[in-house]
PDB file of C-alpha atoms in Angstrom:
ATOM      1  CA  UNK A  11      88.403 -54.122 -24.025  1.00  0.00           C
ATOM      2  CA  UNK A  12      88.924 -53.170 -27.572  1.00  0.00           C
ATOM      3  CA  UNK A  13      88.692 -49.753 -29.068  1.00  0.00           C
ATOM      4  CA  UNK A  14      88.738 -48.344 -32.547  1.00  0.00           C
ATOM      5  CA  UNK A  15      89.251 -44.648 -33.368  1.00  0.00           C
ATOM      6  CA  UNK A  16      88.607 -43.097 -36.754  1.00  0.00           C
ATOM      7  CA  UNK A  17      89.392 -39.322 -36.795  1.00  0.00           C
ATOM      8  CA  UNK A  18      88.162 -38.301 -40.190  1.00  0.00           C
ATOM      9  CA  UNK A  19      84.363 -37.866 -40.131  1.00  0.00           C
ATOM     10  CA  UNK A  20      84.310 -37.050 -43.778  1.00  0.00           C
ATOM     11  CA  UNK A  21      86.630 -36.788 -46.823  1.00  0.00           C
ATOM     12  CA  UNK A  22      86.246 -35.505 -50.394  1.00  0.00           C
ATOM     13  CA  UNK A  23      88.539 -37.035 -53.097  1.00  0.00           C
ATOM     14  CA  UNK A  24      88.782 -36.373 -56.760  1.00  0.00           C
ATOM     15  CA  UNK A  25      87.972 -39.296 -58.940  1.00  0.00           C
ATOM     16  CA  UNK A  26      90.878 -41.583 -59.907  1.00  0.00           C
ATOM     17  CA  UNK A  27      93.008 -40.351 -56.937  1.00  0.00           C
ATOM     18  CA  UNK A  28      94.243 -42.478 -54.170  1.00  0.00           C
ATOM     19  CA  UNK A  29      92.777 -41.959 -50.776  1.00  0.00           C
ATOM     20  CA  UNK A  30      93.895 -43.176 -47.267  1.00  0.00           C
ATOM     21  CA  UNK A  31      91.450 -43.677 -44.598  1.00  0.00           C
ATOM     22  CA  UNK A  32      92.863 -43.536 -41.054  1.00  0.00           C
ATOM     23  CA  UNK A  33      92.226 -46.132 -38.233  1.00  0.00           C
ATOM     24  CA  UNK A  34      93.950 -46.632 -34.860  1.00  0.00           C
ATOM     25  CA  UNK A  35      93.184 -49.334 -32.457  1.00  0.00           C
ATOM     26  CA  UNK A  36      93.655 -50.383 -28.896  1.00  0.00           C
ATOM     27  CA  UNK A  37      93.525 -53.850 -27.493  1.00  0.00           C
ATOM     28  CA  UNK A  38      94.893 -56.057 -24.746  1.00  0.00           C
ATOM     29  CA  UNK A  39      94.412 -59.142 -26.789  1.00  0.00           C
ATOM     30  CA  UNK A  40      97.758 -60.726 -28.053  1.00  0.00           C
ATOM     31  CA  UNK A  41      96.226 -61.880 -31.279  1.00  0.00           C
ATOM     32  CA  UNK A  42      93.397 -59.987 -33.220  1.00  0.00           C
ATOM     33  CA  UNK A  43      92.088 -59.230 -36.649  1.00  0.00           C
ATOM     34  CA  UNK A  44      91.462 -55.977 -38.358  1.00  0.00           C
ATOM     35  CA  UNK A  45      88.635 -55.331 -40.767  1.00  0.00           C
ATOM     36  CA  UNK A  46      87.421 -52.648 -43.072  1.00  0.00           C
ATOM     37  CA  UNK A  47      83.679 -52.519 -44.275  1.00  0.00           C
ATOM     38  CA  UNK A  48      81.965 -50.352 -46.685  1.00  0.00           C
ATOM     39  CA  UNK A  49      78.436 -49.228 -46.077  1.00  0.00           C
ATOM     40  CA  UNK A  50      76.704 -47.558 -49.036  1.00  0.00           C
ATOM     41  CA  UNK A  51      73.447 -45.664 -48.534  1.00  0.00           C
ATOM     42  CA  UNK A  52      71.489 -48.827 -48.849  1.00  0.00           C
ATOM     43  CA  UNK A  53      72.700 -49.843 -45.261  1.00  0.00           C
ATOM     44  CA  UNK A  54      74.435 -53.144 -45.915  1.00  0.00           C
ATOM     45  CA  UNK A  55      77.936 -53.693 -44.538  1.00  0.00           C
ATOM     46  CA  UNK A  56      80.238 -55.046 -47.246  1.00  0.00           C
ATOM     47  CA  UNK A  57      83.316 -56.614 -46.306  1.00  0.00           C
ATOM     48  CA  UNK A  58      86.499 -55.197 -47.930  1.00  0.00           C
ATOM     49  CA  UNK A  59      89.668 -56.494 -46.329  1.00  0.00           C
ATOM     50  CA  UNK A  60      91.168 -58.363 -43.461  1.00  0.00           C
ATOM     51  CA  UNK A  61      94.539 -58.242 -41.646  1.00  0.00           C
ATOM     52  CA  UNK A  62      95.638 -60.560 -38.879  1.00  0.00           C
ATOM     53  CA  UNK A  63      97.941 -59.156 -36.189  1.00  0.00           C
ATOM     54  CA  UNK A  64     100.253 -62.037 -36.919  1.00  0.00           C
ATOM     55  CA  UNK A  65     100.451 -61.376 -40.675  1.00  0.00           C
ATOM     56  CA  UNK A  66     103.886 -60.259 -41.733  1.00  0.00           C
ATOM     57  CA  UNK A  67     102.816 -58.590 -44.940  1.00  0.00           C
ATOM     58  CA  UNK A  68     100.097 -55.841 -45.519  1.00  0.00           C
ATOM     59  CA  UNK A  69      96.766 -57.335 -46.860  1.00  0.00           C
ATOM     60  CA  UNK A  70      95.657 -56.405 -50.418  1.00  0.00           C
ATOM     61  CA  UNK A  71      92.456 -57.016 -52.213  1.00  0.00           C
ATOM     62  CA  UNK A  72      92.192 -55.477 -55.673  1.00  0.00           C
ATOM     63  CA  UNK A  73      92.207 -51.680 -55.352  1.00  0.00           C
ATOM     64  CA  UNK A  74      92.217 -52.009 -51.439  1.00  0.00           C
ATOM     65  CA  UNK A  75      95.291 -52.235 -49.276  1.00  0.00           C
ATOM     66  CA  UNK A  76      95.720 -52.180 -45.520  1.00  0.00           C
ATOM     67  CA  UNK A  77      98.624 -50.201 -44.268  1.00  0.00           C
ATOM     68  CA  UNK A  78      99.255 -52.278 -41.103  1.00  0.00           C
ATOM     69  CA  UNK A  79     101.642 -50.636 -38.534  1.00  0.00           C
ATOM     70  CA  UNK A  80     101.516 -52.766 -35.411  1.00  0.00           C
ATOM     71  CA  UNK A  81     103.837 -50.782 -33.226  1.00  0.00           C
ATOM     72  CA  UNK A  82     101.697 -47.598 -33.950  1.00  0.00           C
ATOM     73  CA  UNK A  83      98.577 -49.501 -33.778  1.00  0.00           C
ATOM     74  CA  UNK A  84      97.302 -48.202 -36.894  1.00  0.00           C
ATOM     75  CA  UNK A  85      95.357 -49.976 -39.796  1.00  0.00           C
ATOM     76  CA  UNK A  86      94.836 -47.441 -42.550  1.00  0.00           C
ATOM     77  CA  UNK A  87      92.786 -48.334 -45.667  1.00  0.00           C
ATOM     78  CA  UNK A  88      94.272 -47.284 -48.940  1.00  0.00           C
ATOM     79  CA  UNK A  89      91.974 -47.083 -52.035  1.00  0.00           C
ATOM     80  CA  UNK A  90      93.826 -46.637 -55.243  1.00  0.00           C
ATOM     81  CA  UNK A  91      92.177 -45.033 -58.389  1.00  0.00           C
ATOM     82  CA  UNK A  92      89.071 -43.992 -56.568  1.00  0.00           C
ATOM     83  CA  UNK A  93      85.687 -44.442 -58.466  1.00  0.00           C
ATOM     84  CA  UNK A  94      82.458 -42.728 -58.074  1.00  0.00           C
ATOM     85  CA  UNK A  95      81.000 -45.905 -56.569  1.00  0.00           C
ATOM     86  CA  UNK A  96      83.439 -45.693 -53.743  1.00  0.00           C
ATOM     87  CA  UNK A  97      81.298 -42.992 -52.308  1.00  0.00           C
ATOM     88  CA  UNK A  98      80.056 -44.546 -48.912  1.00  0.00           C
ATOM     89  CA  UNK A  99      80.624 -44.779 -45.240  1.00  0.00           C
ATOM     90  CA  UNK A 100      83.750 -46.827 -44.239  1.00  0.00           C
ATOM     91  CA  UNK A 101      84.147 -48.519 -40.990  1.00  0.00           C
ATOM     92  CA  UNK A 102      87.262 -49.962 -39.398  1.00  0.00           C
ATOM     93  CA  UNK A 103      86.640 -52.815 -37.078  1.00  0.00           C
ATOM     94  CA  UNK A 104      88.508 -55.339 -34.988  1.00  0.00           C
ATOM     95  CA  UNK A 105      87.931 -58.558 -33.132  1.00  0.00           C
ATOM     96  CA  UNK A 106      89.726 -61.379 -31.202  1.00  0.00           C
ATOM     97  CA  UNK A 107      90.485 -64.557 -33.069  1.00  0.00           C
ATOM     98  CA  UNK A 108      90.008 -67.138 -30.316  1.00  0.00           C
ATOM     99  CA  UNK A 109      86.929 -69.086 -29.386  1.00  0.00           C
ATOM    100  CA  UNK A 110      84.354 -66.735 -27.679  1.00  0.00           C
ATOM    101  CA  UNK A 111      86.082 -63.475 -28.645  1.00  0.00           C
ATOM    102  CA  UNK A 112      84.949 -62.872 -32.142  1.00  0.00           C
ATOM    103  CA  UNK A 113      82.429 -59.939 -31.703  1.00  0.00           C
ATOM    104  CA  UNK A 114      83.316 -57.007 -33.852  1.00  0.00           C
ATOM    105  CA  UNK A 115      84.143 -53.573 -32.351  1.00  0.00           C
ATOM    106  CA  UNK A 116      83.563 -50.767 -34.850  1.00  0.00           C
ATOM    107  CA  UNK A 117      84.787 -47.200 -35.231  1.00  0.00           C
ATOM    108  CA  UNK A 118      82.548 -44.253 -35.911  1.00  0.00           C
ATOM    109  CA  UNK A 119      83.302 -44.338 -39.593  1.00  0.00           C
ATOM    110  CA  UNK A 120      84.536 -42.050 -42.351  1.00  0.00           C
ATOM    111  CA  UNK A 121      82.192 -40.765 -44.973  1.00  0.00           C
ATOM    112  CA  UNK A 122      83.930 -40.747 -48.219  1.00  0.00           C
ATOM    113  CA  UNK A 123      82.736 -38.668 -51.277  1.00  0.00           C
ATOM    114  CA  UNK A 124      84.349 -39.087 -54.686  1.00  0.00           C
ATOM    115  CA  UNK A 125      84.189 -35.880 -56.783  1.00  0.00           C
ATOM    116  CA  UNK A 126      83.856 -36.301 -60.554  1.00  0.00           C
TER     117      UNK A 126
ATOM    118  CA  UNK B 152      70.712 -65.237 -53.646  1.00  0.00           C
ATOM    119  CA  UNK B 153      72.521 -67.078 -50.806  1.00  0.00           C
ATOM    120  CA  UNK B 154      73.529 -64.130 -48.623  1.00  0.00           C
ATOM    121  CA  UNK B 155      72.173 -63.052 -45.171  1.00  0.00           C
ATOM    122  CA  UNK B 156      68.519 -61.871 -45.357  1.00  0.00           C
ATOM    123  CA  UNK B 157      66.535 -59.842 -42.811  1.00  0.00           C
ATOM    124  CA  UNK B 158      62.864 -59.152 -42.560  1.00  0.00           C
ATOM    125  CA  UNK B 159      61.308 -56.641 -42.454  1.00  0.00           C
ATOM    126  CA  UNK B 160      63.593 -54.088 -44.025  1.00  0.00           C
ATOM    127  CA  UNK B 161      61.714 -51.280 -42.295  1.00  0.00           C
ATOM    128  CA  UNK B 162      59.477 -51.188 -39.325  1.00  0.00           C
ATOM    129  CA  UNK B 163      57.657 -48.302 -37.885  1.00  0.00           C
ATOM    130  CA  UNK B 164      55.892 -48.780 -34.430  1.00  0.00           C
ATOM    131  CA  UNK B 165      54.423 -46.740 -31.727  1.00  0.00           C
ATOM    132  CA  UNK B 166      56.126 -46.538 -28.330  1.00  0.00           C
ATOM    133  CA  UNK B 167      55.138 -49.328 -26.141  1.00  0.00           C
ATOM    134  CA  UNK B 168      54.377 -51.848 -28.820  1.00  0.00           C
ATOM    135  CA  UNK B 169      56.372 -55.095 -29.380  1.00  0.00           C
ATOM    136  CA  UNK B 170      58.369 -55.822 -32.394  1.00  0.00           C
ATOM    137  CA  UNK B 171      60.114 -58.907 -33.822  1.00  0.00           C
ATOM    138  CA  UNK B 172      62.817 -59.041 -36.490  1.00  0.00           C
ATOM    139  CA  UNK B 173      63.948 -62.137 -38.298  1.00  0.00           C
ATOM    140  CA  UNK B 174      67.488 -63.024 -39.741  1.00  0.00           C
ATOM    141  CA  UNK B 175      68.270 -65.908 -42.080  1.00  0.00           C
ATOM    142  CA  UNK B 176      71.967 -66.453 -42.187  1.00  0.00           C
ATOM    143  CA  UNK B 177      73.910 -68.024 -44.856  1.00  0.00           C
ATOM    144  CA  UNK B 178      72.970 -71.691 -44.731  1.00  0.00           C
ATOM    145  CA  UNK B 179      76.283 -73.354 -43.587  1.00  0.00           C
ATOM    146  CA  UNK B 180      77.264 -70.737 -41.106  1.00  0.00           C
ATOM    147  CA  UNK B 181      77.077 -71.753 -37.537  1.00  0.00           C
ATOM    148  CA  UNK B 182      77.689 -68.225 -35.965  1.00  0.00           C
ATOM    149  CA  UNK B 183      74.947 -65.578 -35.937  1.00  0.00           C
ATOM    150  CA  UNK B 184      75.390 -62.041 -34.701  1.00  0.00           C
ATOM    151  CA  UNK B 185      73.030 -59.089 -33.930  1.00  0.00           C
ATOM    152  CA  UNK B 186      74.404 -55.544 -33.962  1.00  0.00           C
ATOM    153  CA  UNK B 187      72.584 -52.276 -33.533  1.00  0.00           C
ATOM    154  CA  UNK B 188      73.559 -49.044 -35.436  1.00  0.00           C
ATOM    155  CA  UNK B 189      72.403 -45.740 -34.506  1.00  0.00           C
ATOM    156  CA  UNK B 190      72.629 -42.679 -36.702  1.00  0.00           C
ATOM    157  CA  UNK B 191      76.249 -41.482 -37.044  1.00  0.00           C
ATOM    158  CA  UNK B 192      77.766 -44.443 -35.240  1.00  0.00           C
ATOM    159  CA  UNK B 193      79.293 -47.634 -36.033  1.00  0.00           C
ATOM    160  CA  UNK B 194      77.520 -50.927 -35.381  1.00  0.00           C
ATOM    161  CA  UNK B 195      77.490 -52.091 -31.762  1.00  0.00           C
ATOM    162  CA  UNK B 196      77.466 -55.741 -30.857  1.00  0.00           C
ATOM    163  CA  UNK B 197      74.314 -57.018 -29.014  1.00  0.00           C
ATOM    164  CA  UNK B 198      74.528 -60.776 -28.853  1.00  0.00           C
ATOM    165  CA  UNK B 199      75.606 -63.862 -30.797  1.00  0.00           C
ATOM    166  CA  UNK B 200      74.852 -67.609 -31.194  1.00  0.00           C
ATOM    167  CA  UNK B 201      76.789 -70.685 -31.950  1.00  0.00           C
ATOM    168  CA  UNK B 202      74.240 -72.868 -33.635  1.00  0.00           C
ATOM    169  CA  UNK B 203      71.253 -72.645 -31.263  1.00  0.00           C
ATOM    170  CA  UNK B 204      73.229 -71.569 -28.086  1.00  0.00           C
ATOM    171  CA  UNK B 205      73.343 -67.862 -27.166  1.00  0.00           C
ATOM    172  CA  UNK B 206      76.953 -67.398 -26.013  1.00  0.00           C
ATOM    173  CA  UNK B 207      77.132 -63.795 -25.212  1.00  0.00           C
ATOM    174  CA  UNK B 208      74.922 -60.871 -24.518  1.00  0.00           C
ATOM    175  CA  UNK B 209      76.041 -57.171 -24.355  1.00  0.00           C
ATOM    176  CA  UNK B 210      74.993 -54.923 -21.544  1.00  0.00           C
ATOM    177  CA  UNK B 211      73.211 -52.967 -24.340  1.00  0.00           C
ATOM    178  CA  UNK B 212      70.642 -55.807 -24.376  1.00  0.00           C
ATOM    179  CA  UNK B 213      68.216 -54.750 -21.743  1.00  0.00           C
ATOM    180  CA  UNK B 214      65.534 -57.084 -20.255  1.00  0.00           C
ATOM    181  CA  UNK B 215      63.117 -55.911 -23.058  1.00  0.00           C
ATOM    182  CA  UNK B 216      65.301 -57.449 -25.670  1.00  0.00           C
ATOM    183  CA  UNK B 217      65.302 -61.073 -26.317  1.00  0.00           C
ATOM    184  CA  UNK B 218      66.910 -63.105 -29.045  1.00  0.00           C
ATOM    185  CA  UNK B 219      66.431 -66.820 -30.098  1.00  0.00           C
ATOM    186  CA  UNK B 220      67.903 -69.231 -32.610  1.00  0.00           C
ATOM    187  CA  UNK B 221      65.624 -72.208 -32.138  1.00  0.00           C
ATOM    188  CA  UNK B 222      67.037 -74.695 -34.593  1.00  0.00           C
ATOM    189  CA  UNK B 223      70.411 -73.198 -35.169  1.00  0.00           C
ATOM    190  CA  UNK B 224      69.112 -71.632 -38.445  1.00  0.00           C
ATOM    191  CA  UNK B 225      67.232 -68.455 -38.543  1.00  0.00           C
ATOM    192  CA  UNK B 226      67.093 -66.004 -35.602  1.00  0.00           C
ATOM    193  CA  UNK B 227      64.620 -63.617 -34.055  1.00  0.00           C
ATOM    194  CA  UNK B 228      65.244 -60.446 -32.105  1.00  0.00           C
ATOM    195  CA  UNK B 229      62.206 -59.269 -30.114  1.00  0.00           C
ATOM    196  CA  UNK B 230      61.872 -55.877 -28.495  1.00  0.00           C
ATOM    197  CA  UNK B 231      59.046 -55.584 -25.934  1.00  0.00           C
ATOM    198  CA  UNK B 232      57.524 -52.250 -24.825  1.00  0.00           C
ATOM    199  CA  UNK B 233      59.638 -50.215 -27.456  1.00  0.00           C
ATOM    200  CA  UNK B 234      60.919 -46.862 -26.512  1.00  0.00           C
ATOM    201  CA  UNK B 235      62.091 -43.931 -28.984  1.00  0.00           C
ATOM    202  CA  UNK B 236      65.818 -44.803 -27.943  1.00  0.00           C
ATOM    203  CA  UNK B 237      65.358 -48.141 -29.710  1.00  0.00           C
ATOM    204  CA  UNK B 238      65.095 -46.401 -33.040  1.00  0.00           C
ATOM    205  CA  UNK B 239      68.024 -47.793 -34.968  1.00  0.00           C
ATOM    206  CA  UNK B 240      69.275 -50.064 -37.743  1.00  0.00           C
ATOM    207  CA  UNK B 241      69.451 -53.668 -36.540  1.00  0.00           C
ATOM    208  CA  UNK B 242      72.007 -55.690 -38.363  1.00  0.00           C
ATOM    209  CA  UNK B 243      72.505 -59.433 -38.499  1.00  0.00           C
ATOM    210  CA  UNK B 244      75.684 -61.287 -39.576  1.00  0.00           C
ATOM    211  CA  UNK B 245      76.837 -64.674 -39.824  1.00  0.00           C
ATOM    212  CA  UNK B 246      80.079 -66.481 -40.087  1.00  0.00           C
ATOM    213  CA  UNK B 247      81.621 -70.081 -40.135  1.00  0.00           C
ATOM    214  CA  UNK B 248      83.629 -70.927 -36.960  1.00  0.00           C
ATOM    215  CA  UNK B 249      85.896 -74.056 -37.496  1.00  0.00           C
ATOM    216  CA  UNK B 250      87.931 -75.433 -34.755  1.00  0.00           C
ATOM    217  CA  UNK B 251      88.962 -72.907 -32.080  1.00  0.00           C
ATOM    218  CA  UNK B 252      90.234 -70.245 -34.522  1.00  0.00           C
ATOM    219  CA  UNK B 253      88.310 -67.913 -36.572  1.00  0.00           C
ATOM    220  CA  UNK B 254      89.548 -65.976 -39.456  1.00  0.00           C
ATOM    221  CA  UNK B 255      86.299 -65.875 -41.301  1.00  0.00           C
ATOM    222  CA  UNK B 256      84.730 -62.549 -41.937  1.00  0.00           C
ATOM    223  CA  UNK B 257      81.161 -61.857 -40.808  1.00  0.00           C
ATOM    224  CA  UNK B 258      78.776 -61.374 -43.626  1.00  0.00           C
ATOM    225  CA  UNK B 259      76.083 -58.839 -42.943  1.00  0.00           C
ATOM    226  CA  UNK B 260      72.477 -58.662 -44.027  1.00  0.00           C
ATOM    227  CA  UNK B 261      70.797 -55.560 -45.213  1.00  0.00           C
ATOM    228  CA  UNK B 262      69.504 -54.528 -41.834  1.00  0.00           C
ATOM    229  CA  UNK B 263      66.150 -53.748 -40.397  1.00  0.00           C
ATOM    230  CA  UNK B 264      65.570 -50.025 -39.668  1.00  0.00           C
ATOM    231  CA  UNK B 265      63.309 -49.430 -36.731  1.00  0.00           C
ATOM    232  CA  UNK B 266      61.600 -46.282 -36.182  1.00  0.00           C
ATOM    233  CA  UNK B 267      59.729 -45.683 -32.763  1.00  0.00           C
ATOM    234  CA  UNK B 268      57.190 -42.912 -32.726  1.00  0.00           C
TER     235      UNK B 268
END
């Protein structure tokens, strides 16, 4: 079984500051993938970034980076230079990568509010 | 727009009625997933398809729920004899599975918000 824990229900951050959203996970799968999704008030889940358990380097996508610490089973999302449009719910998720094991398991999310 | 689409976006029904939702995935995607998201929670997996074959169903999917993907394209999720506890956002996602290994992220639709009165 897989489990995702997000311990920050809500965060308030000043515009243009960097923010770190915490995520820890637990799994017995030897190989897995970690994801971050953004969910604005409209409801659609928007893919942000992916990290494979076998990747040696931390993933980056524009202003998003994933701080992956495998031994600690953590996959924190870092948003640099936050913008007002970053205000949303953020979900950490994971899944296996082998055939038949790709359903996503999500955490409970963190509501991020960017303050002008 | 070639993303995942869902219809309807909102549905209000009375307890005991049947409802059906539709999902149209990205055209070349062979995997289609259904998730349910209740207020204040992350999405929870319900079921998924590889083309027209339903490969897995969650224990959350009671006998009142049925999903189909008849020609490997669009999918429908039907809830019979709805209960107030079925009120949630129903999300559909699709992805492309190639070979035996899947990196590809799941692309989500806008969801169908169901309210059972």
